[in-house]
Every structure is written in structure tokens, then in C-alpha cells.
Amino acid sequence: MLDTAQHPASAAASAAAPPLLEVANIEVVYNDVILVLRGLSLAVPQGGIVALLGANGAGKSTTLKAISGLLKTEEGEVTRGEVRFAGERIDGIDPHDIVRRGIFQVMEGRRIVADMTCLENLRLGAFTRRDNEIRRDIEMVYSFFPRLKERTGLAGYLSGGEQQMLAIGRALMARPKLILMDEPSMGLSPLLVKEVFGIIRRINSELGVTILLVEQNARMALSVAQYGYVMEQGKVVLDGTAEALAANEDVKEFYLGGHGAERKSFRNLKSYKRRKRWL
Amino acid sequence: MEGALLFQLLLNGLIVGALYGVVAMSFVLIYKASQVVNFAQGEFLLVGAWVCWWLLTEWQLPFWAGFLVTLAFMTLFGIILQVVVLRPLIGEPVISVIMATIGLGIFFQALMKWIFGVFAKPFPPVFSAERVSVLGLEVQTAYLLSLGISLAIMAGFGWFFRYSRHGLAMRATAFDQQVAQSLGISVPRVFAMSWAISAVVSAVAGVTVGMVNGVSSALSVYGIKVFPAVILGGLDSILGAVLGGLIVGVLENLAQYVDGQWLNWGNMYQVAPFYALLLILMVKPYGLFGTKNIERI
């Protein structure tokens, strides 16, 4: 494991102020029997973008749901450890309460309400708000995603990229402090992936929203994040600044697809299938 | 003469049909929000009408005051029913939930008979003029009022689901409960709200019918008539429920006319909607406006 002390910038930041989100040694169990997270810890500093990487089934989505409380809707439970947001414990709280505290999860697969219009989806995002600036924020979302303004039909008929934009826009309508983003690049063309990540960066820098990003596309994720964690089998096995992770040989081999000199052809399939286990 | 009779029947059909539509809407509301088929919908009318009758006769309240207290009572009634009876059943098999609502129906049917007796009791007269003439047709004032109330409720529903944040929250909950929760919506609260609104709206229908026919357990027949209406319109479409109700209302009256003129089978008024129900289930099992899921492939 890389030592965080090697990266003075992040070490200094974490020493100065407690992180916005702190997950300490949590264990998550589904249906009382299936152990999915086994002592996972991570921290997201205020105003940062943190990437959470890992193979399928490592527990990335479960981690996000443990934070947003949506675990409860899937018979899951945090059985050990704690989740702290802005200093307060939030594990075990109902998901609708967590949204009110400022954490919004953009779930995997967009999950927009297909039988509503774009505008209705956006207004739905502001459900927890009662102020009179909702109209203004809708215009703000349109300024991030101009093409959504032209779409007046049902959201279910939007293209995949537009649905992803709508899902992000809907999250912004809640004015969250922290957005948990689950696989925003899923099913999008490379060009759209670029566009979506550009917008993620803008949301972070222009609106000051902190972002925890789960992503299969590790290269993209590490290009926008300042810090990253690599998960395997329900645990963090590696963490470090985005640059350090991108330069790490194992990460390169297993997540970035960087090939060493020994793999110039696909004839050498055996080594391609070799799996690295940290555990 | 014949034409006038037909027209009168059509008008009656539309007025009664609008009431069916209102009850069907409140039935669909519960079904959409919480996937519960409420077999006690007719008893909501019954309870509402009896409570209002009791306030007007025993307490001598003026009509508007008694009516408002009834609505407040029905709000609580709906919420308590949902929290006490239905909430523990969330996640249980559909058949258990259906049995529970059938049980509720029987319970309130019997409770009302026990408290208020088995005979129909007339509402104290609310309007000075019993009947008014519209376009040369005799119409009971209460019917006219009920048509007005029905249309107002329908317009209210339309506004609620399109523009209010709680209406949007209900639609989101109907679409996907997990998504709703991820947006900060409390799903149990949406369930309770849908039962409260449904109980209130049904009570309004119950009171209007009671004003015309008197209050008796016959009111709960509306809970059964709702089925042809909602199946016709599609179990999860509010607009379909309204149209289904109107169609059933007109169909009943026309069936009675046809029966009286030529067939002489008797009782077509009661049965015709259910023949229609069977036919619809054979031809369009999802109703005229049932959900067509949007799928991107």
C-alpha cells in the first residue's frame, strides 16, 4: 500500500481540517448473511474529487449505497464501523434524511424517471427544497447542459448521454454538498464520456461540490480526481494521489490497460489473464 | 319523447359516471403509489357519508362545517389505516394484502351497520330547491353539485400530479421506489399521503351520493363498480380511471334503456358494466390507458 505520508499535499490537507466524508472501517452485510464490505475505510476532503476504482463485484457500488443509505432499500446493513459526514454519524439513517443533509447519489444506470419530462425530473431533484430559487437553478442546470433545454418530450426517450446529463442535473437541483457518482461513463461513447467528465470537473470547480466517483474507466477517473482508492473484495487495497496511482505498475496493468514490453501480441494470452491479488 | 328520455339517461349516466370516475381515481391513486388493490374503497364512501350524516343530524352542524370536519376526519382515517394496517404488510405477498383490504371492507361495512343501523337514512336537505331545470331537463340540484365537485376534483388531481412537488414525488414513487428515496422522498410518507387523499376524495363522492339517495350500506356498491371502470381505463392510469368511470356510467343507463325497451331481462343496469369488464379483459388486458413501459434497447 502506498503511504499517504509520501504525498505531503494530501497529508497536510487532512491534518488541517477533518474530511467532509469519512468512512471508518465499515462492514456491510446483505440479507444478514452475505458479507460484502470487510473493513473499508476512505476519506473525501471538502471540495475534492476522489475516485474509487476496482473490478466488478469489488463492492464499489455497495460502498456508495452504504454512504447514501440506499443500502436499506436492498436489505443491506452497515454492521460495523461508522460513516461520518461533516462530523456527524450518518450510518443507519434513512436515505431521504441523508439527502436532506447534503449527500446525493447519482445511481448506476442513470435511473431517471422515464415517464416524466426533463423539466419534471429536474423539479423532482429539488424535492427536498422549499426556497424560491428553484427556477433559477433549473436555468443553471440548463447552462451546464444546453441540450436538455431543447428536450420537451418524455425523459425515457432521451439518448443515453442525455439521460446521464439529466441524472447529473437532477442531482445538482438538490444543491448537495457531496455527490456520489456511480459509473457515469457506463454505456456512453468515448466522446460523450469526455463531455460528461468535463462537466464533472466544472461542477466541482465552479459550484464547489465535492465528488466521490466510482468508475470502471480508471484512466478518465484518475484524470479528474485528486486522490484515488483501489478496492478488491470489499477492502481498500491501494490508495494514493491520482498521479501516484496512475504511475503505479499494478494499476497500470490491471486498470489502465498499459502493456509492458512483453505483451506485443495477444498470443501471450496466459499472462493477460493473470490476476493480481493484493489479499 | 323517446329522444328526451335517451338524453336524460345520457345525462344521468354522465353524472353518475363522473362520480365513478372520481372513486376510480382514488382507487388508482392507492394502486399506483403503493401497489395495493384496495377492496375497501367502497367502504371509504360509506364511512365518509355516515360521518357527515352524523355531524349534520346529531350535532346539527351547518352543511359546510360538517363537510369540512368530515374531510379532516377522513384524512386521519386514511393515514391511520395505512400506518396501522397496511404498513406492516409492506413486502408481504400480494394475496395477503388483498385479504387485508377485503377484511377492512367487511369490518367497516359491519361497523357502520352496528352504529347507524341497516336502513337508509335521508340527508337533511342541503339545498332550497330540490330540482332545477337544465336545457329543459329535470336535474336534481345535488347531482348538479356532484358533477361540479367531480370535475373540480379531476382538475385538482391534474394540477397536483403535474405541478406540485408532492404530486411529482408520488409519480416518482410509483415509477421506482429506490429512485424516489435517492431523491430525498420518504416512501412511507408518500404511501400514507396517497391513502389520505384517496379516503378524502372517496368521502366527497360518498357524501354527494348520500345527499341524493340517502345513506345506507348500498353506497359501498361504488367500490365494486370501480373495477369495471379502472380495468377499462387501465389499472395505473388516472386519466383512464376518469374515462372508464364515465363510460361505465353511460353504459349502465343505456343498458337499462335497451333492456326496458326490448329485452326485458331485468337488472341490466347492475350487470352490464361487468359484461363490458369481461370483454375488455379478453381484448385489451392492460386497459385502454395501461402503462406501456418505455424501454431503450
Coordinates of C-alpha atoms in Angstrom, one line a residue:
Chain A
M1 CA 0.0 0.0 0.0
L2 CA 1.3 3.5 -0.8
D3 CA 1.9 5.6 2.2
T4 CA -0.1 8.8 2.3
A5 CA 2.8 10.4 4.1
Q6 CA 4.7 10.3 0.8
H7 CA 2.2 12.9 -0.6
P8 CA 2.6 15.9 1.6
A9 CA -0.2 17.9 -0.1
S10 CA -3.0 15.5 0.9
A11 CA -1.4 14.8 4.3
A12 CA -1.3 18.5 5.0
A13 CA -4.9 18.9 3.9
S14 CA -6.2 16.1 6.1
A15 CA -4.3 17.4 9.0
A16 CA -5.7 20.9 8.6
A17 CA -9.4 20.1 8.5
P18 CA -11.4 16.9 9.1
P19 CA -12.6 15.4 5.8
L20 CA -16.2 16.1 4.6
L21 CA -16.9 12.4 4.4
E22 CA -15.1 9.8 6.5
V23 CA -15.8 6.1 6.2
A24 CA -14.1 4.2 9.0
N25 CA -13.6 0.5 8.9
I26 CA -17.2 -0.4 7.8
E27 CA -18.5 -3.8 7.3
V28 CA -21.7 -4.3 5.2
V29 CA -23.9 -7.4 5.2
Y30 CA -26.7 -8.1 2.8
N31 CA -29.7 -10.2 3.9
D32 CA -28.0 -10.8 7.3
V33 CA -25.6 -13.3 5.7
I34 CA -23.6 -12.0 2.7
L35 CA -20.6 -10.1 3.8
V36 CA -19.7 -7.6 1.1
L37 CA -17.6 -4.9 2.7
R38 CA -14.9 -6.1 5.1
G39 CA -13.5 -3.2 7.0
L40 CA -13.4 -0.5 4.3
S41 CA -12.1 3.0 5.1
L42 CA -11.8 6.1 3.0
A43 CA -12.0 9.8 3.3
V44 CA -13.2 12.5 0.9
P45 CA -11.9 16.1 1.6
Q46 CA -14.1 19.1 1.3
G47 CA -14.1 20.3 -2.3
G48 CA -12.2 17.4 -3.7
I49 CA -12.8 14.7 -6.3
V50 CA -12.0 11.2 -5.1
A51 CA -12.1 8.2 -7.4
L52 CA -13.0 4.7 -6.2
L53 CA -11.7 2.0 -8.6
G54 CA -11.9 -1.7 -8.6
A55 CA -13.0 -4.7 -10.6
N56 CA -16.6 -5.9 -10.9
G57 CA -18.0 -7.1 -7.6
A58 CA -15.3 -5.4 -5.5
G59 CA -18.0 -3.5 -3.6
K60 CA -17.7 -0.1 -5.1
S61 CA -21.5 0.5 -5.6
T62 CA -22.2 -1.0 -2.1
T63 CA -19.8 1.5 -0.6
L64 CA -21.7 4.4 -2.2
K65 CA -25.0 2.9 -1.0
A66 CA -23.7 2.5 2.5
I67 CA -22.9 6.2 2.4
S68 CA -26.2 7.3 0.9
G69 CA -28.3 4.9 3.0
L70 CA -29.8 3.3 -0.1
L71 CA -28.4 0.0 1.3
K72 CA -31.6 -0.1 3.4
T73 CA -33.7 -0.5 0.3
E74 CA -31.7 -3.6 -0.7
E75 CA -31.8 -5.5 2.6
G76 CA -28.2 -4.4 3.3
E77 CA -26.9 -3.0 6.6
V78 CA -23.7 -1.4 8.0
T79 CA -22.9 -3.8 10.8
R80 CA -19.6 -2.4 12.0
G81 CA -17.6 0.8 11.7
E82 CA -19.1 4.3 11.1
V83 CA -19.8 6.8 8.3
R84 CA -19.3 10.4 9.2
F85 CA -20.5 13.4 7.1
A86 CA -19.5 16.9 8.2
G87 CA -18.6 15.4 11.6
E88 CA -21.9 13.7 12.2
R89 CA -22.6 10.0 12.1
I90 CA -24.9 9.1 9.2
D91 CA -24.8 5.3 9.1
G92 CA -28.2 3.8 9.9
I93 CA -30.1 6.9 8.9
D94 CA -32.9 6.7 6.3
P95 CA -31.8 7.6 2.8
H96 CA -34.3 10.5 2.4
D97 CA -32.8 12.1 5.5
I98 CA -29.3 11.8 4.2
V99 CA -30.3 13.6 1.0
R100 CA -31.5 16.5 3.2
R101 CA -28.1 16.6 4.9
G102 CA -26.5 17.2 1.5
I103 CA -25.4 13.8 0.1
F104 CA -26.9 12.9 -3.3
Q105 CA -26.2 9.7 -5.1
V106 CA -26.4 9.5 -8.9
M107 CA -27.1 5.8 -9.2
E108 CA -25.6 3.5 -11.8
G109 CA -27.7 3.4 -15.0
R110 CA -28.9 7.0 -14.6
R111 CA -32.3 5.9 -13.2
I112 CA -34.2 8.9 -14.4
V113 CA -38.0 8.8 -14.2
A114 CA -38.7 7.7 -17.7
D115 CA -42.4 8.7 -17.8
M116 CA -41.8 12.3 -16.8
T117 CA -40.4 15.1 -18.9
C118 CA -36.9 16.5 -18.5
L119 CA -38.2 19.5 -16.6
E120 CA -40.3 17.4 -14.2
N121 CA -37.2 15.3 -13.5
L122 CA -35.3 18.4 -12.6
R123 CA -38.0 19.7 -10.4
L124 CA -38.1 16.3 -8.7
G125 CA -34.4 16.7 -7.9
A126 CA -35.4 19.8 -5.9
F127 CA -37.9 17.8 -3.8
T128 CA -36.1 18.5 -0.5
R129 CA -36.0 22.2 -1.1
R130 CA -38.7 24.8 -0.4
D131 CA -36.9 28.0 -1.3
N132 CA -37.9 30.1 -4.3
E133 CA -34.6 29.8 -6.2
I134 CA -35.6 26.5 -7.9
R135 CA -36.4 28.2 -11.1
R136 CA -33.0 29.9 -11.2
D137 CA -31.3 26.6 -10.5
I138 CA -33.1 25.0 -13.4
E139 CA -31.6 27.7 -15.7
M140 CA -28.2 27.0 -14.1
V141 CA -28.5 23.3 -14.9
Y142 CA -29.5 24.2 -18.5
S143 CA -26.4 26.3 -18.7
F144 CA -24.3 23.2 -17.9
F145 CA -26.4 21.1 -20.3
P146 CA -27.8 23.3 -23.0
R147 CA -29.2 20.4 -25.0
L148 CA -31.6 19.4 -22.1
K149 CA -33.5 22.6 -22.6
E150 CA -34.5 21.6 -26.1
R151 CA -35.9 18.3 -25.0
T152 CA -39.6 18.6 -24.2
G153 CA -40.7 15.0 -24.5
L154 CA -40.5 12.2 -22.0
A155 CA -37.1 11.6 -20.4
G156 CA -37.4 7.9 -21.3
Y157 CA -36.8 8.7 -25.0
L158 CA -33.6 10.7 -24.4
S159 CA -30.3 9.2 -25.6
G160 CA -28.0 7.6 -23.0
G161 CA -25.7 10.6 -22.8
E162 CA -28.6 13.0 -22.4
Q163 CA -30.1 10.7 -19.7
Q164 CA -26.7 10.8 -17.8
M165 CA -26.7 14.6 -18.1
L166 CA -30.2 14.7 -16.8
A167 CA -29.3 12.5 -13.9
I168 CA -26.4 14.8 -13.0
G169 CA -28.6 17.9 -13.5
R170 CA -31.2 16.4 -11.2
A171 CA -28.6 15.8 -8.6
L172 CA -27.5 19.5 -8.8
M173 CA -31.1 20.6 -8.2
A174 CA -30.9 19.3 -4.7
R175 CA -27.9 21.6 -4.0
P176 CA -25.8 18.8 -2.5
K177 CA -22.5 19.2 -0.7
L178 CA -21.4 15.8 -1.9
I179 CA -22.4 13.9 -5.0
L180 CA -21.7 10.1 -5.1
M181 CA -21.4 9.2 -8.8
D182 CA -21.8 5.6 -9.8
E183 CA -20.4 4.8 -13.2
P184 CA -21.2 8.0 -15.1
S185 CA -19.5 6.7 -18.2
M186 CA -21.5 3.5 -18.5
G187 CA -22.7 2.8 -22.0
L188 CA -21.5 6.1 -23.4
S189 CA -19.5 6.7 -26.5
P190 CA -15.9 7.9 -25.9
L191 CA -16.8 11.4 -27.0
L192 CA -19.7 11.6 -24.5
V193 CA -17.5 10.2 -21.8
K194 CA -15.2 13.1 -22.3
E195 CA -18.0 15.6 -22.2
V196 CA -19.5 14.1 -19.1
F197 CA -16.2 14.2 -17.3
G198 CA -15.6 17.7 -18.4
I199 CA -18.9 18.6 -16.7
I200 CA -18.0 16.7 -13.6
R201 CA -14.8 18.8 -13.3
R202 CA -16.8 22.0 -13.9
I203 CA -19.4 21.1 -11.2
N204 CA -16.5 20.6 -8.8
S205 CA -14.6 23.7 -9.6
E206 CA -17.5 26.2 -10.3
L207 CA -20.1 25.0 -7.8
G208 CA -17.7 23.7 -5.2
V209 CA -19.5 20.3 -5.0
T210 CA -17.4 17.5 -3.5
I211 CA -17.5 14.3 -5.6
L212 CA -16.9 10.7 -4.8
L213 CA -16.6 8.9 -8.2
V214 CA -17.0 5.2 -8.8
E215 CA -15.7 4.3 -12.3
Q216 CA -14.7 1.5 -14.5
N217 CA -12.9 3.9 -16.8
A218 CA -9.9 4.3 -14.5
R219 CA -8.0 6.5 -16.9
M220 CA -10.8 9.0 -17.0
A221 CA -11.5 8.9 -13.3
L222 CA -7.8 9.4 -12.4
S223 CA -7.6 12.4 -14.8
V224 CA -10.3 14.3 -12.9
A225 CA -9.6 13.1 -9.4
Q226 CA -7.0 14.3 -7.0
Y227 CA -7.0 11.1 -4.9
G228 CA -8.0 7.5 -5.5
Y229 CA -8.7 4.3 -3.8
V230 CA -8.5 0.8 -5.3
M231 CA -10.9 -1.8 -3.9
E232 CA -10.8 -5.5 -4.1
Q233 CA -13.1 -8.0 -2.4
G234 CA -14.7 -5.4 -0.1
K235 CA -11.5 -3.7 1.1
V236 CA -9.2 -0.9 0.0
V237 CA -6.0 -2.4 -1.2
L238 CA -4.3 0.6 -2.5
D239 CA -4.7 4.3 -2.3
G240 CA -2.8 7.4 -3.2
T241 CA -2.9 10.6 -5.2
A242 CA -4.2 10.3 -8.7
E243 CA -0.8 10.8 -10.2
A244 CA 0.8 8.2 -7.9
L245 CA -1.9 5.7 -8.8
A246 CA -1.7 6.4 -12.5
A247 CA 2.1 5.7 -12.3
N248 CA 1.7 2.6 -10.2
E249 CA 2.7 -0.5 -12.2
D250 CA -0.1 -2.7 -10.9
V251 CA -2.8 -0.1 -11.5
K252 CA -1.4 0.4 -15.0
E253 CA -1.5 -3.3 -15.7
F254 CA -5.0 -4.1 -14.3
Y255 CA -7.0 -0.9 -14.7
L256 CA -5.3 1.3 -17.3
G257 CA -4.5 -1.5 -19.7
G258 CA -0.9 -0.3 -20.1
H259 CA 1.1 -3.1 -21.6
G260 CA 4.7 -3.8 -20.8
A261 CA 7.2 -4.7 -23.5
E262 CA 6.5 -8.4 -23.0
R263 CA 3.0 -8.1 -24.5
K264 CA 3.2 -7.0 -28.0
S265 CA 0.7 -9.6 -29.3
F266 CA -2.3 -11.3 -28.0
R267 CA -0.7 -14.7 -28.4
N268 CA 0.5 -14.4 -24.9
L269 CA -3.0 -14.8 -23.5
K270 CA -2.0 -16.6 -20.4
S271 CA -0.2 -13.6 -19.0
Y272 CA -3.0 -11.4 -20.0
K273 CA -5.3 -13.4 -17.8
R274 CA -3.0 -13.5 -14.9
R275 CA -4.7 -11.8 -12.0
K276 CA -3.0 -9.8 -9.3
R277 CA -4.3 -10.3 -5.8
W278 CA -3.3 -8.0 -3.0
L279 CA -5.1 -10.1 -0.5
Chain B
M1 CA -90.4 11.9 -26.1
E2 CA -88.1 8.9 -26.7
G3 CA -85.3 11.2 -27.6
A4 CA -85.7 13.3 -24.5
L5 CA -85.7 10.1 -22.4
L6 CA -82.5 8.9 -24.0
F7 CA -80.9 12.3 -23.5
Q8 CA -82.0 12.3 -19.8
L9 CA -80.4 8.8 -19.4
L10 CA -77.2 10.0 -21.0
L11 CA -77.0 13.0 -18.7
N12 CA -77.7 10.8 -15.7
G13 CA -75.1 8.4 -17.0
L14 CA -72.5 11.2 -17.2
I15 CA -73.3 12.5 -13.8
V16 CA -73.1 9.1 -12.1
G17 CA -70.2 8.2 -14.3
A18 CA -68.3 11.3 -13.1
L19 CA -68.7 10.0 -9.6
Y20 CA -67.5 6.6 -10.6
G21 CA -64.6 8.3 -12.2
V22 CA -63.7 10.1 -9.0
V23 CA -63.9 6.9 -6.9
A24 CA -61.9 5.1 -9.6
M25 CA -59.2 7.8 -9.5
S26 CA -58.9 7.4 -5.7
F27 CA -58.6 3.7 -6.2
V28 CA -55.9 4.1 -8.9
L29 CA -54.1 6.6 -6.7
I30 CA -53.6 3.9 -4.0
Y31 CA -52.7 1.3 -6.5
K32 CA -50.2 3.4 -8.3
A33 CA -48.4 4.7 -5.2
S34 CA -48.4 1.6 -3.1
Q35 CA -49.4 -1.3 -5.4
V36 CA -52.3 -2.2 -3.1
V37 CA -55.5 -3.3 -4.7
N38 CA -58.0 -1.7 -2.3
F39 CA -61.1 -3.7 -1.9
A40 CA -62.3 -1.4 0.8
Q41 CA -62.7 1.6 -1.5
G42 CA -66.5 1.5 -1.4
E43 CA -66.4 1.5 2.4
F44 CA -64.4 4.8 2.3
L45 CA -67.6 6.3 0.7
L46 CA -69.7 4.7 3.3
V47 CA -67.7 5.9 6.3
G48 CA -67.4 9.4 4.9
A49 CA -71.1 9.6 4.2
W50 CA -72.1 8.3 7.6
V51 CA -69.7 10.6 9.5
C52 CA -71.0 13.6 7.6
W53 CA -74.7 12.5 8.1
W54 CA -73.9 12.1 11.9
L55 CA -72.4 15.5 12.1
L56 CA -75.3 17.1 10.3
T57 CA -78.1 15.4 12.2
E58 CA -76.8 14.7 15.7
W59 CA -74.6 17.8 16.0
Q60 CA -76.8 20.0 13.8
L61 CA -73.7 21.5 12.2
P62 CA -74.3 23.6 9.0
F63 CA -73.5 21.7 5.9
W64 CA -70.2 23.3 5.0
A65 CA -68.9 22.8 8.6
G66 CA -69.9 19.2 8.8
F67 CA -68.5 18.6 5.3
L68 CA -65.1 20.1 6.3
V69 CA -64.9 18.2 9.6
T70 CA -65.7 15.0 7.6
L71 CA -62.8 15.7 5.2
A72 CA -60.4 16.3 8.1
F73 CA -61.6 13.1 9.7
M74 CA -61.1 11.1 6.5
T75 CA -57.6 12.4 6.2
L76 CA -56.7 11.0 9.6
F77 CA -58.7 7.8 8.8
G78 CA -56.7 7.2 5.6
I79 CA -53.4 7.8 7.3
I80 CA -54.2 5.6 10.3
L81 CA -55.4 2.8 8.1
Q82 CA -52.2 2.9 6.1
V83 CA -49.9 3.1 9.1
V84 CA -51.6 0.6 11.3
V85 CA -52.9 -2.0 8.8
L86 CA -51.0 -1.7 5.5
R87 CA -47.5 -0.6 6.6
P88 CA -46.7 -3.8 8.4
L89 CA -47.8 -5.7 5.2
I90 CA -45.2 -4.0 3.0
G91 CA -43.1 -6.7 1.3
E92 CA -45.7 -9.4 2.1
P93 CA -47.3 -11.4 -0.8
V94 CA -50.0 -9.6 -2.8
I95 CA -52.6 -12.0 -1.7
S96 CA -52.1 -11.2 1.9
V97 CA -52.5 -7.5 1.2
I98 CA -55.7 -8.2 -0.8
M99 CA -57.1 -10.3 2.0
A100 CA -56.4 -7.5 4.5
T101 CA -58.3 -4.9 2.4
I102 CA -61.2 -7.3 1.9
G103 CA -61.2 -7.7 5.7
L104 CA -61.2 -4.0 6.2
G105 CA -64.1 -3.7 3.8
I106 CA -66.2 -6.2 5.7
F107 CA -65.2 -4.7 9.1
F108 CA -66.3 -1.2 8.2
Q109 CA -69.4 -2.4 6.5
A110 CA -70.4 -4.2 9.7
L111 CA -69.2 -1.4 12.0
M112 CA -71.4 1.2 10.1
K113 CA -74.4 -1.1 10.3
W114 CA -73.8 -1.7 14.0
I115 CA -73.6 2.0 14.8
F116 CA -76.1 3.5 12.4
G117 CA -78.5 0.6 11.7
V118 CA -79.3 -1.2 8.5
F119 CA -81.9 1.2 7.0
A120 CA -81.2 4.1 4.6
K121 CA -81.4 7.4 6.3
P122 CA -82.0 10.6 4.3
F123 CA -79.6 13.5 4.4
P124 CA -81.0 16.7 5.9
P125 CA -82.0 18.9 2.9
V126 CA -79.0 21.0 1.9
F127 CA -80.5 23.0 -1.0
S128 CA -83.6 25.0 -1.0
A129 CA -84.6 23.8 -4.5
E130 CA -84.7 20.1 -4.8
R131 CA -84.6 20.1 -8.6
V132 CA -83.5 22.5 -11.3
S133 CA -84.2 22.6 -14.9
V134 CA -81.2 22.5 -17.3
L135 CA -81.9 22.7 -21.0
G136 CA -85.4 21.6 -20.4
L137 CA -84.3 18.5 -18.4
E138 CA -85.1 18.0 -14.7
V139 CA -81.9 17.5 -12.8
Q140 CA -81.5 17.1 -9.0
T141 CA -79.5 20.0 -7.5
A142 CA -77.3 17.6 -5.6
Y143 CA -76.5 15.8 -8.9
L144 CA -75.5 19.1 -10.5
L145 CA -73.4 19.9 -7.5
S146 CA -71.8 16.4 -7.6
L147 CA -70.9 16.9 -11.3
G148 CA -69.3 20.2 -10.4
I149 CA -67.4 18.6 -7.5
S150 CA -66.3 15.7 -9.6
L151 CA -64.9 18.0 -12.3
A152 CA -63.2 20.1 -9.7
I153 CA -61.6 17.0 -8.1
M154 CA -60.4 15.8 -11.5
A155 CA -58.9 19.2 -12.3
G156 CA -57.3 19.2 -8.9
F157 CA -55.7 15.8 -9.5
G158 CA -54.4 17.0 -12.8
W159 CA -52.8 20.0 -11.2
F160 CA -51.5 18.1 -8.3
F161 CA -49.6 15.4 -10.4
R162 CA -48.2 17.9 -12.9
Y163 CA -47.2 20.8 -10.8
S164 CA -47.0 20.2 -7.0
R165 CA -43.8 18.7 -5.5
H166 CA -45.7 16.1 -3.6
G167 CA -47.6 15.0 -6.8
L168 CA -44.3 14.6 -8.6
A169 CA -42.9 12.7 -5.6
M170 CA -45.9 10.3 -5.8
R171 CA -45.3 9.7 -9.5
A172 CA -41.6 9.1 -8.8
T173 CA -42.5 6.6 -6.1
A174 CA -44.9 4.9 -8.4
F175 CA -42.1 4.7 -11.0
D176 CA -39.4 3.3 -8.8
Q177 CA -39.3 3.4 -5.0
Q178 CA -35.5 3.3 -4.8
V179 CA -35.1 6.2 -7.2
A180 CA -37.7 8.1 -5.1
Q181 CA -35.7 7.5 -1.9
S182 CA -32.5 8.6 -3.6
L183 CA -34.2 11.9 -4.4
G184 CA -34.9 12.5 -0.7
I185 CA -38.6 11.3 -0.8
S186 CA -39.8 9.4 2.1
V187 CA -41.7 6.5 0.6
P188 CA -43.7 5.6 3.7
R189 CA -44.9 9.2 3.9
V190 CA -46.0 9.0 0.2
F191 CA -47.9 5.8 0.9
A192 CA -49.7 7.5 3.9
M193 CA -50.5 10.6 1.8
S194 CA -51.9 8.5 -1.0
W195 CA -54.3 6.8 1.4
A196 CA -55.3 10.0 3.0
I197 CA -56.1 11.7 -0.4
S198 CA -57.9 8.6 -1.6
A199 CA -60.1 8.4 1.6
V200 CA -60.9 12.1 1.4
V201 CA -61.9 12.0 -2.3
S202 CA -64.0 8.9 -1.8
A203 CA -65.7 10.5 1.1
V204 CA -66.7 13.5 -1.1
A205 CA -68.2 11.1 -3.5
G206 CA -69.9 9.3 -0.7
V207 CA -71.5 12.5 0.7
T208 CA -72.8 13.5 -2.7
V209 CA -74.4 10.2 -3.4
G210 CA -75.8 10.2 0.2
M211 CA -77.4 13.6 -0.4
V212 CA -79.3 12.1 -3.4
N213 CA -80.1 8.6 -2.3
G214 CA -79.8 8.7 1.4
V215 CA -77.0 7.0 3.3
S216 CA -77.0 3.2 3.6
S217 CA -74.6 0.3 3.1
A218 CA -75.7 0.3 -0.6
L219 CA -73.1 3.1 -1.0
S220 CA -70.3 0.6 -0.9
V221 CA -71.5 -0.8 -4.3
Y222 CA -69.4 2.0 -5.7
G223 CA -66.4 0.1 -4.5
I224 CA -67.4 -2.8 -6.8
K225 CA -68.4 -0.6 -9.7
V226 CA -64.9 0.8 -9.6
F227 CA -63.4 -2.4 -11.0
P228 CA -65.0 -2.2 -14.5
A229 CA -64.1 1.5 -14.6
V230 CA -60.4 1.0 -13.7
I231 CA -59.9 -2.2 -15.7
L232 CA -61.4 -0.3 -18.7
G233 CA -59.1 2.6 -18.3
G234 CA -56.0 0.6 -17.2
L235 CA -55.2 -0.1 -13.6
D236 CA -52.5 2.5 -13.3
S237 CA -53.8 5.4 -15.3
I238 CA -55.6 8.3 -13.6
L239 CA -57.0 9.7 -16.8
G240 CA -58.1 6.2 -17.8
A241 CA -59.9 5.9 -14.5
V242 CA -61.9 9.1 -15.2
L243 CA -62.8 7.9 -18.7
G244 CA -63.6 4.4 -17.5
G245 CA -65.9 5.8 -14.9
L246 CA -67.8 8.0 -17.4
I247 CA -68.1 5.1 -19.9
V248 CA -69.4 2.7 -17.2
G249 CA -71.9 5.4 -16.0
V250 CA -73.3 5.9 -19.5
L251 CA -73.2 2.2 -20.3
E252 CA -75.3 1.4 -17.3
N253 CA -78.0 3.8 -18.2
L254 CA -78.0 2.8 -21.9
A255 CA -78.2 -0.8 -20.9
Q256 CA -81.2 -0.1 -18.7
Y257 CA -82.8 1.7 -21.6
V258 CA -82.2 -1.1 -24.1
D259 CA -83.3 -3.6 -21.5
G260 CA -86.5 -1.7 -20.7
Q261 CA -87.4 -1.2 -24.4
W262 CA -86.7 -4.5 -26.0
L263 CA -85.0 -7.2 -23.9
N264 CA -86.9 -7.2 -20.6
W265 CA -84.2 -9.3 -18.9
G266 CA -84.3 -7.1 -15.9
N267 CA -81.4 -5.8 -13.9
M268 CA -79.1 -4.9 -16.9
Y269 CA -78.3 -1.7 -15.0
Q270 CA -76.3 -3.7 -12.5
V271 CA -74.8 -6.3 -14.8
A272 CA -73.9 -4.5 -18.0
P273 CA -70.6 -3.0 -16.7
F274 CA -69.3 -6.4 -15.8
Y275 CA -70.1 -7.8 -19.2
A276 CA -68.0 -5.0 -20.5
L277 CA -65.3 -5.8 -18.0
L278 CA -65.1 -9.4 -19.3
L279 CA -64.9 -8.3 -22.9
I280 CA -62.2 -5.7 -22.2
L281 CA -60.1 -8.3 -20.3
M282 CA -60.3 -10.5 -23.3
V283 CA -59.4 -7.9 -25.9
K284 CA -57.1 -5.3 -24.0
P285 CA -55.9 -6.9 -20.8
Y286 CA -54.0 -3.7 -19.8
G287 CA -57.0 -1.5 -20.4
L288 CA -57.2 1.5 -22.7
F289 CA -54.5 3.5 -21.0
G290 CA -52.5 1.0 -19.0
T291 CA -48.7 1.5 -18.7
K292 CA -46.6 0.9 -21.7
N293 CA -43.1 0.8 -20.4
I294 CA -40.5 2.9 -22.2
E295 CA -37.5 0.7 -23.0
R296 CA -34.4 1.8 -24.7
I297 CA -32.7 -1.0 -26.5

